[in-house]
PDB file of C-alpha atoms in Angstrom:
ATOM      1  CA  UNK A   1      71.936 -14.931 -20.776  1.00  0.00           C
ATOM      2  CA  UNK A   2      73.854 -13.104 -23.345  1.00  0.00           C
ATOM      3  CA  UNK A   3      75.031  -9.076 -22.950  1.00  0.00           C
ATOM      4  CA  UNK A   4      72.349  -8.096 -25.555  1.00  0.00           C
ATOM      5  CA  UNK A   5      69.876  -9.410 -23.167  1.00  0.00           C
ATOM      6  CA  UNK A   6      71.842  -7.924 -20.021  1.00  0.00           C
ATOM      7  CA  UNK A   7      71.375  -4.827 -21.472  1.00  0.00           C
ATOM      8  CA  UNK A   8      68.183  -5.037 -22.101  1.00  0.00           C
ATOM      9  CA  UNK A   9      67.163  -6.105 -19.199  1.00  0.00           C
ATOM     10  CA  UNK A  10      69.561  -3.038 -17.531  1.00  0.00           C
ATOM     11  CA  UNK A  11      67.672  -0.297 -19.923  1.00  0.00           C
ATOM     12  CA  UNK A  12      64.208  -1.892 -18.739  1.00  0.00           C
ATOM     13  CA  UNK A  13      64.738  -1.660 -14.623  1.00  0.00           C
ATOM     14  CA  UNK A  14      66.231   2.341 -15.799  1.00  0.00           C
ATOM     15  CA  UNK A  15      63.055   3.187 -17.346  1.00  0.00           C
ATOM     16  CA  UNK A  16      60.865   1.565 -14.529  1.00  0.00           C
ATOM     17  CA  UNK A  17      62.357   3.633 -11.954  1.00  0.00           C
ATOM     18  CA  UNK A  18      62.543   6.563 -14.122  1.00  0.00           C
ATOM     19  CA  UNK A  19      58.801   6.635 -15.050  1.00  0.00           C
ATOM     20  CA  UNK A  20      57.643   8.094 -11.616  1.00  0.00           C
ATOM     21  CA  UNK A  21      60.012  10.975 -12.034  1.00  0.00           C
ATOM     22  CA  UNK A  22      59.072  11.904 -15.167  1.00  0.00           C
ATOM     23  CA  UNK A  23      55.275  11.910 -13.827  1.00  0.00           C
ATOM     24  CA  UNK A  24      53.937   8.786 -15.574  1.00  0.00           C
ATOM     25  CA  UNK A  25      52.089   6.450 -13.546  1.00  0.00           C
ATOM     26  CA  UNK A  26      51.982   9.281 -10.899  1.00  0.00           C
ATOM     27  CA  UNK A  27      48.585  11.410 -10.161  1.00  0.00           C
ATOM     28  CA  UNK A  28      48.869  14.694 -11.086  1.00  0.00           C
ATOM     29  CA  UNK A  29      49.392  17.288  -8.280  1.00  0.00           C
ATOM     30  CA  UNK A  30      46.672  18.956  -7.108  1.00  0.00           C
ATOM     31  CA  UNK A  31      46.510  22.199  -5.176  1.00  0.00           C
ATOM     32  CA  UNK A  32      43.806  23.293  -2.753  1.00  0.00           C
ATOM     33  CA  UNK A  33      42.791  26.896  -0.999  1.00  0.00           C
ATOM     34  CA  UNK A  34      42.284  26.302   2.569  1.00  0.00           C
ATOM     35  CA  UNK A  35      40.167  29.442   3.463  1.00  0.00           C
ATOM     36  CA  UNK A  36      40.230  30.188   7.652  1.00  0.00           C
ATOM     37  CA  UNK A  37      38.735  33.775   8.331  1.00  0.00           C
ATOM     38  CA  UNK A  38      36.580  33.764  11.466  1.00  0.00           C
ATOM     39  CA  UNK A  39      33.652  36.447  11.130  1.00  0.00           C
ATOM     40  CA  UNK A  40      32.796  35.639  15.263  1.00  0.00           C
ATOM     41  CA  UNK A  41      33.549  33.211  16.602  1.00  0.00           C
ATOM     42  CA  UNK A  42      36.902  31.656  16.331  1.00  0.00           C
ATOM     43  CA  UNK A  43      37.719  28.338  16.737  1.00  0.00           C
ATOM     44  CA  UNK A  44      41.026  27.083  18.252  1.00  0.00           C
ATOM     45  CA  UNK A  45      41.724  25.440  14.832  1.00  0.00           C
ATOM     46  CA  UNK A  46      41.232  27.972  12.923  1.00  0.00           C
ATOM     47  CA  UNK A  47      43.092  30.375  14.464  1.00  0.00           C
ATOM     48  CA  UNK A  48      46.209  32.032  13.105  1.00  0.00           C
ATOM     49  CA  UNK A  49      49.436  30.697  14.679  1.00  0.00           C
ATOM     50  CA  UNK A  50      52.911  33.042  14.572  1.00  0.00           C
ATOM     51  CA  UNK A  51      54.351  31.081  11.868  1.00  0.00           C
ATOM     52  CA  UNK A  52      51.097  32.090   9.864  1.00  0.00           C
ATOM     53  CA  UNK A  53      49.486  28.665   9.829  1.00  0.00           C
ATOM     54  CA  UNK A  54      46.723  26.846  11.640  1.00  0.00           C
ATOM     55  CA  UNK A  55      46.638  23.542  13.441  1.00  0.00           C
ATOM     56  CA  UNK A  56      43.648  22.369  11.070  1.00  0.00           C
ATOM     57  CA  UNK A  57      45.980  23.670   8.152  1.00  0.00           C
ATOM     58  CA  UNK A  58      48.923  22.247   9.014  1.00  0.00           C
ATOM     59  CA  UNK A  59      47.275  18.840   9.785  1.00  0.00           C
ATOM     60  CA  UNK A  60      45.796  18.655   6.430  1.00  0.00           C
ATOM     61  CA  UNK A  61      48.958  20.195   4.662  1.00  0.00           C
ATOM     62  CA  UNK A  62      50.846  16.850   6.114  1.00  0.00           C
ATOM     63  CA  UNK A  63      48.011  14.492   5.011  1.00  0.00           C
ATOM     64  CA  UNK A  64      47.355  15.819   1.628  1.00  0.00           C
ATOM     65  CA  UNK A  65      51.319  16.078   1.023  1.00  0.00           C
ATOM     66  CA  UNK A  66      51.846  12.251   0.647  1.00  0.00           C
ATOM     67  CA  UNK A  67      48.756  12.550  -1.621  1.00  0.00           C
ATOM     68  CA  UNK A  68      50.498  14.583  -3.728  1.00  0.00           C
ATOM     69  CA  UNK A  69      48.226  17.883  -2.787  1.00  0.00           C
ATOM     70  CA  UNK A  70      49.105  21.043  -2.288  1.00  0.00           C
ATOM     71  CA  UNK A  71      47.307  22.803   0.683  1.00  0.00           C
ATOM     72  CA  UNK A  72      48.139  26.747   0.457  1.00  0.00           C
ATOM     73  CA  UNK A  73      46.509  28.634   3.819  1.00  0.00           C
ATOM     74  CA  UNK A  74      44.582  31.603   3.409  1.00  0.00           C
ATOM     75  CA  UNK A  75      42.581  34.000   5.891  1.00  0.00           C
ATOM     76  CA  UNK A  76      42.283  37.339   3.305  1.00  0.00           C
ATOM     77  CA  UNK A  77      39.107  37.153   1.604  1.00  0.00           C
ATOM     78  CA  UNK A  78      40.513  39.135  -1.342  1.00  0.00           C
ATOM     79  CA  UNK A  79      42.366  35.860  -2.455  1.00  0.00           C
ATOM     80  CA  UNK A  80      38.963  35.113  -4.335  1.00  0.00           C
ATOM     81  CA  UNK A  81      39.278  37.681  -6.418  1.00  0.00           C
ATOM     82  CA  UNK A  82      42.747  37.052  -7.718  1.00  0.00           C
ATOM     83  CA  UNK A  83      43.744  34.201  -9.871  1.00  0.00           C
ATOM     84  CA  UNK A  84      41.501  31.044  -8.367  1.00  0.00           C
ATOM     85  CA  UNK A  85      41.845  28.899 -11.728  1.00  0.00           C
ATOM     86  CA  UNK A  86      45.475  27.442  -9.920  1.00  0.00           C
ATOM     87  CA  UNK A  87      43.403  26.041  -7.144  1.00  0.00           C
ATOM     88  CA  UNK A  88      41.901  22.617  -7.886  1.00  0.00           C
ATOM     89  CA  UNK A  89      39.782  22.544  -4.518  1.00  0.00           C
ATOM     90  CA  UNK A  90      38.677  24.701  -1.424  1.00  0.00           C
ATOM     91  CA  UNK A  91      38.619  23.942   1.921  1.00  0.00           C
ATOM     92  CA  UNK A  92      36.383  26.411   4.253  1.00  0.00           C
ATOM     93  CA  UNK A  93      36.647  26.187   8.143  1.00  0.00           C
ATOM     94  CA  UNK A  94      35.010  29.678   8.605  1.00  0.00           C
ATOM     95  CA  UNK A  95      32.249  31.514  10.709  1.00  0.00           C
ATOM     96  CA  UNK A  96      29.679  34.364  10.201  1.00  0.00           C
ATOM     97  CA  UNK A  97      29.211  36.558   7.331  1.00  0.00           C
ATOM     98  CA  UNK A  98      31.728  35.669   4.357  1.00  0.00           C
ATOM     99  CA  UNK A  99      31.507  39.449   3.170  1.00  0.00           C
ATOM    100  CA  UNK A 100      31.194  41.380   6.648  1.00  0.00           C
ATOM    101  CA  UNK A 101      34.393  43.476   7.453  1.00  0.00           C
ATOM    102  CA  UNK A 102      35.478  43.265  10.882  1.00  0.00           C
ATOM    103  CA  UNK A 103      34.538  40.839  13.605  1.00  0.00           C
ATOM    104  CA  UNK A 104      38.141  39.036  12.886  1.00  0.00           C
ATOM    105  CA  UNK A 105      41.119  38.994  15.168  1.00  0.00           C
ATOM    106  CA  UNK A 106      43.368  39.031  12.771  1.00  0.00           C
ATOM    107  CA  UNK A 107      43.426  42.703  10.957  1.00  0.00           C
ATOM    108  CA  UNK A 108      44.822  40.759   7.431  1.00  0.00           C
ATOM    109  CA  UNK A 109      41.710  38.480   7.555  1.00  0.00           C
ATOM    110  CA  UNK A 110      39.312  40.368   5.199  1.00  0.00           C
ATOM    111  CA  UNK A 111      36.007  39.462   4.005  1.00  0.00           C
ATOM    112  CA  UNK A 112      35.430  38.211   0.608  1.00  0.00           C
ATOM    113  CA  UNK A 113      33.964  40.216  -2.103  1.00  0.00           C
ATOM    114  CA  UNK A 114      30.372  39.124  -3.311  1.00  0.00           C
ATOM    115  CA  UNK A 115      32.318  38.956  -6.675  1.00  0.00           C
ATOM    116  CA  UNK A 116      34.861  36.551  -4.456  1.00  0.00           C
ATOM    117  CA  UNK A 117      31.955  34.643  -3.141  1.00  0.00           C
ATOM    118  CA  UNK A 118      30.507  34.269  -6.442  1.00  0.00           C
ATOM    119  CA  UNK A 119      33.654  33.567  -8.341  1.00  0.00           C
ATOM    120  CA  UNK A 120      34.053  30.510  -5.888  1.00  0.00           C
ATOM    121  CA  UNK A 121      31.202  28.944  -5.713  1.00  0.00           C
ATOM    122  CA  UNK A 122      30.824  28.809  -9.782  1.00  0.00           C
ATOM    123  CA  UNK A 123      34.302  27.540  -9.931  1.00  0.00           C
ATOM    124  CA  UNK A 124      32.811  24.952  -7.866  1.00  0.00           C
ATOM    125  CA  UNK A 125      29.771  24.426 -10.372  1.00  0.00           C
ATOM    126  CA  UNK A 126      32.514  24.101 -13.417  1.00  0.00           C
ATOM    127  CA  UNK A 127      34.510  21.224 -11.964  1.00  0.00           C
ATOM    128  CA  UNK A 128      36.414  22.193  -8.755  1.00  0.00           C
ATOM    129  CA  UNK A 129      35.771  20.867  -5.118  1.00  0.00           C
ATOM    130  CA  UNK A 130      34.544  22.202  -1.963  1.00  0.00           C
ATOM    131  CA  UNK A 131      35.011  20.653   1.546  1.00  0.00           C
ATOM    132  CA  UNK A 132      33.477  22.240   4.756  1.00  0.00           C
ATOM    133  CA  UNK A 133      34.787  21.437   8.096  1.00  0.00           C
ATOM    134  CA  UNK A 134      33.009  22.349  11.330  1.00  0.00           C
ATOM    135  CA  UNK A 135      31.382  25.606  11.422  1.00  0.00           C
ATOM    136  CA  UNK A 136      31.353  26.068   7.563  1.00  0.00           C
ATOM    137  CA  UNK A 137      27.830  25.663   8.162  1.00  0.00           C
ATOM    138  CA  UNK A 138      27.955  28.598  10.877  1.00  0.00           C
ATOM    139  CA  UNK A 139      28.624  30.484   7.867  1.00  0.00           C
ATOM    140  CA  UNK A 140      26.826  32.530   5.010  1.00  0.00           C
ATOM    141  CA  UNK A 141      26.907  35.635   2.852  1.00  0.00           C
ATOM    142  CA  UNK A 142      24.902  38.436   2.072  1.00  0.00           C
ATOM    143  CA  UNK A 143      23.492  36.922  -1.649  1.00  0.00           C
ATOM    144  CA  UNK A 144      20.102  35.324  -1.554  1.00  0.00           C
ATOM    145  CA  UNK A 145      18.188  32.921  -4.377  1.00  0.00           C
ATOM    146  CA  UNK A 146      14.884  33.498  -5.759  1.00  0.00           C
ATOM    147  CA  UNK A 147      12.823  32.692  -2.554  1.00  0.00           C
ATOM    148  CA  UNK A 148      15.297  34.636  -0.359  1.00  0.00           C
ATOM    149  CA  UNK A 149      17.124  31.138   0.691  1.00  0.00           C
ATOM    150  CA  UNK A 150      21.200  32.062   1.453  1.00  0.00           C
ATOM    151  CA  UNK A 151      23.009  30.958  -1.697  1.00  0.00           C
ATOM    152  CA  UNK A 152      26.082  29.557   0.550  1.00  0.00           C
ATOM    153  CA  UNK A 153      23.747  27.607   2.940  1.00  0.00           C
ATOM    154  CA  UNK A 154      22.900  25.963  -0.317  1.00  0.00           C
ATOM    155  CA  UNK A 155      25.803  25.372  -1.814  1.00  0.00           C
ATOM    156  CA  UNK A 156      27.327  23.827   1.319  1.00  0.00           C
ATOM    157  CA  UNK A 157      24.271  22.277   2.169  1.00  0.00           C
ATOM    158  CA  UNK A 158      22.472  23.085   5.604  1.00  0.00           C
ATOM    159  CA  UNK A 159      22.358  25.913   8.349  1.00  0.00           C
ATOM    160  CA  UNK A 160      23.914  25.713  11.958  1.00  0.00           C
ATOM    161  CA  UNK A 161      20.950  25.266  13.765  1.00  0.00           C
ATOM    162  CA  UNK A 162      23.122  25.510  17.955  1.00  0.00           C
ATOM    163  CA  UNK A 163      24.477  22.725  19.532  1.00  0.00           C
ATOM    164  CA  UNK A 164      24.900  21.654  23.453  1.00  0.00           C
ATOM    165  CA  UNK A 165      28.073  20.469  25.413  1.00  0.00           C
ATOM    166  CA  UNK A 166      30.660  18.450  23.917  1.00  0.00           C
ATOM    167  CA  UNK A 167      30.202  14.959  24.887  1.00  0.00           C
ATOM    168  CA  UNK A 168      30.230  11.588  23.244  1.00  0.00           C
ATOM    169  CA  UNK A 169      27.537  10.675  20.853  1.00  0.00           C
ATOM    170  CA  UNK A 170      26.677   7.924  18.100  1.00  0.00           C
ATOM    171  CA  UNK A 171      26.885   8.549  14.206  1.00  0.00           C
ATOM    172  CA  UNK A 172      25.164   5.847  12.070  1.00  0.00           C
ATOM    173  CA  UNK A 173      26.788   5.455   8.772  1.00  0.00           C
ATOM    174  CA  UNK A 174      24.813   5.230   5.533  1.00  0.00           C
ATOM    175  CA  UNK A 175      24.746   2.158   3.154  1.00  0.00           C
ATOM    176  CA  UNK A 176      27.011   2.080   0.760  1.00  0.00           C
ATOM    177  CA  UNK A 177      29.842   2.935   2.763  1.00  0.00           C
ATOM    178  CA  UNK A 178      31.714   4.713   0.250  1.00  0.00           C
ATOM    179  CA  UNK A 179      34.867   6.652   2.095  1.00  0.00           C
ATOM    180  CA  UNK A 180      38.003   4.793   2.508  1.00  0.00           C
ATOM    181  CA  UNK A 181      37.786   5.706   6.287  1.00  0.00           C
ATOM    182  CA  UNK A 182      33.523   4.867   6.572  1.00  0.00           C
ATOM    183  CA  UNK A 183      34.246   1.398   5.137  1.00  0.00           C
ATOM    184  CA  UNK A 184      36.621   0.165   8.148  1.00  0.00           C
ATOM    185  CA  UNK A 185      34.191   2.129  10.583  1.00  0.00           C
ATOM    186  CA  UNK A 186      31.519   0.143   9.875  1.00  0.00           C
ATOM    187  CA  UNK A 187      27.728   0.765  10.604  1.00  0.00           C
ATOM    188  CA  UNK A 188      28.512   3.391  13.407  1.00  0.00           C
ATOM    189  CA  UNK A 189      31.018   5.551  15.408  1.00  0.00           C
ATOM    190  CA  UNK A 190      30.795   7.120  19.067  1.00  0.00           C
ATOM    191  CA  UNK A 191      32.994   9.643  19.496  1.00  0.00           C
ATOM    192  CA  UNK A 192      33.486  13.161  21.319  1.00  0.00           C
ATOM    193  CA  UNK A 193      32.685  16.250  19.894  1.00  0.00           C
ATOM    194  CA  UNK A 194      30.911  19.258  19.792  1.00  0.00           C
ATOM    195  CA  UNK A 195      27.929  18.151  17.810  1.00  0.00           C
ATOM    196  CA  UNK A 196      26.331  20.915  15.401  1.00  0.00           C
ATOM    197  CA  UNK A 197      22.774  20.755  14.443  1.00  0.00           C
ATOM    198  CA  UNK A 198      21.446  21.131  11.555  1.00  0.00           C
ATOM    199  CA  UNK A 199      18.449  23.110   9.461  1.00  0.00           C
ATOM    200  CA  UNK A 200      18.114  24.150   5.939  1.00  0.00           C
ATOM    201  CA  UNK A 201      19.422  20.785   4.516  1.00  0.00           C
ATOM    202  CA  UNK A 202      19.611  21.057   1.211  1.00  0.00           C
ATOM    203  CA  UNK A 203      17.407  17.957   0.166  1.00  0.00           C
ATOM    204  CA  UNK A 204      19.947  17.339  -3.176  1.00  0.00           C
ATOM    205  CA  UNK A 205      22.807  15.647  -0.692  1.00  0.00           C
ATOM    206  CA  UNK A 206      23.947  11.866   0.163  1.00  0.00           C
ATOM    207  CA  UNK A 207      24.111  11.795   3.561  1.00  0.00           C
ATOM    208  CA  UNK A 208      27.434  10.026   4.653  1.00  0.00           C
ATOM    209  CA  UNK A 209      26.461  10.228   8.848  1.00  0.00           C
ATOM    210  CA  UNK A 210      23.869  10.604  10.507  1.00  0.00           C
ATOM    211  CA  UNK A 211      23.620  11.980  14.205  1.00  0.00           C
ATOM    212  CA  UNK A 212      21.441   9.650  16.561  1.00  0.00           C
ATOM    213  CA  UNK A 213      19.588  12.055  18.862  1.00  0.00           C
ATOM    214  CA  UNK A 214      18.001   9.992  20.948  1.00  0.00           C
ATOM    215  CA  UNK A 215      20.995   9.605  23.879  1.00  0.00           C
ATOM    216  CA  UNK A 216      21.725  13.022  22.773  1.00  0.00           C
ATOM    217  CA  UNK A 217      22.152  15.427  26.050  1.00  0.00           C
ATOM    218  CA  UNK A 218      20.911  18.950  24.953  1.00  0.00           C
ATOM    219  CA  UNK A 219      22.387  20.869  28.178  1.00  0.00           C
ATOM    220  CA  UNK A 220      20.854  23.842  29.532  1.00  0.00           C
ATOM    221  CA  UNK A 221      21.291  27.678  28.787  1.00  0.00           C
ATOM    222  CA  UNK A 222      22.660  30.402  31.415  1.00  0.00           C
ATOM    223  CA  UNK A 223      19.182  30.577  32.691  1.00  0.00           C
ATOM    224  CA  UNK A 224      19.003  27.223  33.953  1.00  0.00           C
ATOM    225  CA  UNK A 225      16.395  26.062  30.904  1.00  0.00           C
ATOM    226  CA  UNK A 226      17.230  22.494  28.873  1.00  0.00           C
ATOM    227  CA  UNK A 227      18.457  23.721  25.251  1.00  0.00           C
ATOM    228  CA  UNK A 228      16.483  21.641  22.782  1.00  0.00           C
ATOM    229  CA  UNK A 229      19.436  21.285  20.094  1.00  0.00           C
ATOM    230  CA  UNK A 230      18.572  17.558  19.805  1.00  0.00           C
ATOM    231  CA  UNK A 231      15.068  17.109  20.865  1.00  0.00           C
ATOM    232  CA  UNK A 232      14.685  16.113  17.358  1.00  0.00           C
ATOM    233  CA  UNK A 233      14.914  13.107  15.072  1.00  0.00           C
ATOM    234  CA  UNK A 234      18.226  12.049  13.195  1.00  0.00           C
ATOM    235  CA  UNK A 235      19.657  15.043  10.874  1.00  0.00           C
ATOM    236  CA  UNK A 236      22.548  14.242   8.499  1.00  0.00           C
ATOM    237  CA  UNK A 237      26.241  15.155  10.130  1.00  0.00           C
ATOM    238  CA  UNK A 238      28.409  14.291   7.220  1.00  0.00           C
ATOM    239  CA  UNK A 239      27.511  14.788   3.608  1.00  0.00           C
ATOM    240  CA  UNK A 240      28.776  15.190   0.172  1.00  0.00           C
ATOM    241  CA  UNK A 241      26.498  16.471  -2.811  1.00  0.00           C
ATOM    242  CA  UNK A 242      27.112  17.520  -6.665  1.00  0.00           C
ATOM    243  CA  UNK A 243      27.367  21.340  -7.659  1.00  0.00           C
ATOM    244  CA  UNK A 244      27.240  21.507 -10.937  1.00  0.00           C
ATOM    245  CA  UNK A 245      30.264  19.609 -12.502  1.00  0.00           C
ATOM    246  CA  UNK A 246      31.664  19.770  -9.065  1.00  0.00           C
ATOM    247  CA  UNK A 247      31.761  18.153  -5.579  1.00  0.00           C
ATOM    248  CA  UNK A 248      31.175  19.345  -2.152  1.00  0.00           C
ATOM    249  CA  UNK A 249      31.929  17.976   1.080  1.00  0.00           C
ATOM    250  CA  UNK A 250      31.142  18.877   4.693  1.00  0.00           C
ATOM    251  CA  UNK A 251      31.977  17.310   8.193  1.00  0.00           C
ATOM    252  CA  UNK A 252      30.848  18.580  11.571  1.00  0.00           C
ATOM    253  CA  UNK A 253      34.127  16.944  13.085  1.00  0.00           C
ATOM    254  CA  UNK A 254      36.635  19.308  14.006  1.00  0.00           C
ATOM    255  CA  UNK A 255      35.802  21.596  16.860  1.00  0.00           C
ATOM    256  CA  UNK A 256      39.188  21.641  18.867  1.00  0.00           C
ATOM    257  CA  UNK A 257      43.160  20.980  18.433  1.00  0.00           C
ATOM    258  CA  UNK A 258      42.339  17.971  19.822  1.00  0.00           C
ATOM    259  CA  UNK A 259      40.574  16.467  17.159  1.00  0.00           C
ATOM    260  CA  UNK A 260      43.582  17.652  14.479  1.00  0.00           C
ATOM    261  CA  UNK A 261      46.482  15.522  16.602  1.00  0.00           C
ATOM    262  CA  UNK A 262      44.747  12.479  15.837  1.00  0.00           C
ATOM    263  CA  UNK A 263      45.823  10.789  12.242  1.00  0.00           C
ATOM    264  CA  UNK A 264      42.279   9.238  11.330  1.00  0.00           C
ATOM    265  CA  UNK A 265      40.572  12.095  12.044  1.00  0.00           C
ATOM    266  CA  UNK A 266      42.846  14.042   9.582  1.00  0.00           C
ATOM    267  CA  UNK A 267      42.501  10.907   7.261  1.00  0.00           C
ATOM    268  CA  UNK A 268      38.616  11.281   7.646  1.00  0.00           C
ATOM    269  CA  UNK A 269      38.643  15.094   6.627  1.00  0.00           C
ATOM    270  CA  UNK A 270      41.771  14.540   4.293  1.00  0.00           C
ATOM    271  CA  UNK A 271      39.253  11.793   2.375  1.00  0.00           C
ATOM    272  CA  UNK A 272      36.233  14.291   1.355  1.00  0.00           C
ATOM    273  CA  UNK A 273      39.087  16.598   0.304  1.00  0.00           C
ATOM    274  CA  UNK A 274      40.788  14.153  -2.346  1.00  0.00           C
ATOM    275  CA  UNK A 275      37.169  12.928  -3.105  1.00  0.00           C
ATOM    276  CA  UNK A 276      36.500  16.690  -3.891  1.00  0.00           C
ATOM    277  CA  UNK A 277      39.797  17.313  -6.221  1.00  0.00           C
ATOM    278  CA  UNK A 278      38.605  14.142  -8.233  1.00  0.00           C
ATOM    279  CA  UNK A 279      41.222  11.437  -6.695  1.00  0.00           C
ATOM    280  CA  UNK A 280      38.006   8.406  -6.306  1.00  0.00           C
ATOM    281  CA  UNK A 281      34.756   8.377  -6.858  1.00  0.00           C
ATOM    282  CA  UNK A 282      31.710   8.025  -5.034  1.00  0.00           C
ATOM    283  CA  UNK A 283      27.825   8.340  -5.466  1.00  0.00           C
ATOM    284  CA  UNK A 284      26.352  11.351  -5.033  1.00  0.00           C
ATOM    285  CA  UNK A 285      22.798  10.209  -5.272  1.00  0.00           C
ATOM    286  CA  UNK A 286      20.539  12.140  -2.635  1.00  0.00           C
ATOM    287  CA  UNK A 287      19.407  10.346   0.043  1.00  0.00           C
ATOM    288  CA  UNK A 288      17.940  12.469   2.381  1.00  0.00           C
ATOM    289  CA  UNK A 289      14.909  11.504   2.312  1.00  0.00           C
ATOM    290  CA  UNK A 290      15.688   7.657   3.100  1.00  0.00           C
ATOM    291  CA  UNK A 291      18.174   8.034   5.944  1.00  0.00           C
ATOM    292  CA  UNK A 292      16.997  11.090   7.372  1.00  0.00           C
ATOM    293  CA  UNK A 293      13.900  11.559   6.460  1.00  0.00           C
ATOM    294  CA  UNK A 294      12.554  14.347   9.497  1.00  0.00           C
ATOM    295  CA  UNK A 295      16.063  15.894   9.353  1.00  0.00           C
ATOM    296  CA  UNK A 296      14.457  19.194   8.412  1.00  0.00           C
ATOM    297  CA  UNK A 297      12.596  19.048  11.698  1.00  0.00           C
ATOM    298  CA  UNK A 298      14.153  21.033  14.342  1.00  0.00           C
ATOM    299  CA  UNK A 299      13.356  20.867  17.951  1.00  0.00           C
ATOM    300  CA  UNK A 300      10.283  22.108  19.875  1.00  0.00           C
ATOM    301  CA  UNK A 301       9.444  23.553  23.087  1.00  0.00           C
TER     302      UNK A 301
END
């Protein structure tokens, strides 16, 4: 081999290893609001730690980092009405009323504006993504459609309906297995947690897991009575759905700090989130109907 050819060979390895720093063959960084005000309730990993961080924030921040996301952690509603076009995504683990004052231990943690509420949720519609963990779905706002539905219940795409003790239980997951972290699960996953139910499912969404019920145990209330959280047929767990241009997520997972020390539990959350700022692709057809088609039933006495 001659010295022309030495060199070329020299400038070609220079320019391979160059590439990635000059941002080609890279994906582009994305950034993502991860929103943690508790209106009530306030769940252990959601709340606001002396560093100003939470243990579901900084679980995600160290996932999404060697995705090349940004995760910035907010509990001040008013960041909605600032500049939101930076954020590519939003992640929600809230509780109660997004635009009651008050409620929160943490005197920074104010409500979001209905401007704020609005201003998010159309962002959403135009492109962005959404991702609700836990009791995102223990959450609403004050702004109703047409019939006097809650427009958040909606958009994220059912209601807390109550729950009963924490204890293990069986998801079935939903053909095709589309997240990364679904595939290697395979048809279904026991695990422990404190298991939401559902109402007000939003018909429009592709039901990733579904909660089998019938092992369920629905625990009694302070009067001694059997709760009837999950007297009820199967009702969709995990989901993700279309908004517009956009994509939302939601998971039930999440409850305690527990569940955040675990890696594929992050990985499972971490998934919907790069789903939601565009990094793969999956089908958002609705399938409600087909996998849980009485979902909308809740229990009865």
């Amino acid at each position: 081999m001659n010295q022309r050819k030495l060199l070329t060979l020299a400038t070609l390895v220079a320019v391979m290893f160059a590439l990635p720093l000059l941002g080609f063959g890279a994906e582009k960084k994305a950034k993502v609001l991860c929103f943690t005000r508790s209106q009530g309730f306030e769940h252990a990993p959601a709340k606001l730690l002396e560093d100003g961080t939470t243990v579901c924030g900084n679980a995600l921040k160290k996932y999404l980092a060697a995705k090349n996301i940004d995760l910035v952690e907010t509990q001040d509603g008013a960041a909605f009405d600032g500049d939101i076009d930076q954020y590519d995504g939003f992640v929600f683990y809230t509780s109660g009323n997004l635009e009651d004052e008050g409620g929160s231990k943490n005197p920074k943690a104010h409500a979001m504006s209905a401007d704020g509420v609005k201003k998010m949720m159309e962002a959403v519609q135009k492109g962005k993504g959404f991702v609700g963990i836990h009791s995102a779905t223990d959450t609403h706002c004050k702004q109703k459609d047409d019939k006097g539905l809650d427009l958040y219940t909606k958009f994220v795409g059912a209601r807390f309906a109550g729950h009963g003790p924490q204890q293990f239980a069986t998801l079935l997951t939903t053909e095709p297995r589309q997240l990364p972290w679904i595939k290697e699960v395979g048809p279904m996953v026991t695990t422990w947690e404190e298991w939401y139910a559902m109402r007000e499912c939003n018909p429009d969404m592709h039901v990733v897991l579904v909660q089998k019920t019938s092992d369920m145990d629905s625990g009694k209330n302070r009067e001694g009575v059997e709760n009837l959280n999950y007297q009820r047929p199967p009702f969709p767990s995990s989901w993700i759905r279309a908004e517009g241009k956009g994509r939302v997520a939601y998971t039930a997972f999440g409850h305690d700090n527990r569940y955040w020390e675990n890696d594929e539990n992050v990985r499972h959350v971490g998934e919907f989130v790069e789903w939601s700022v565009g990094r793969f692709s999956m089908d958002t057809t609705p399938n409600f109907d087909k996998v849980t088609p009485k979902g909308n039933e809740t229990a009865k006495k």
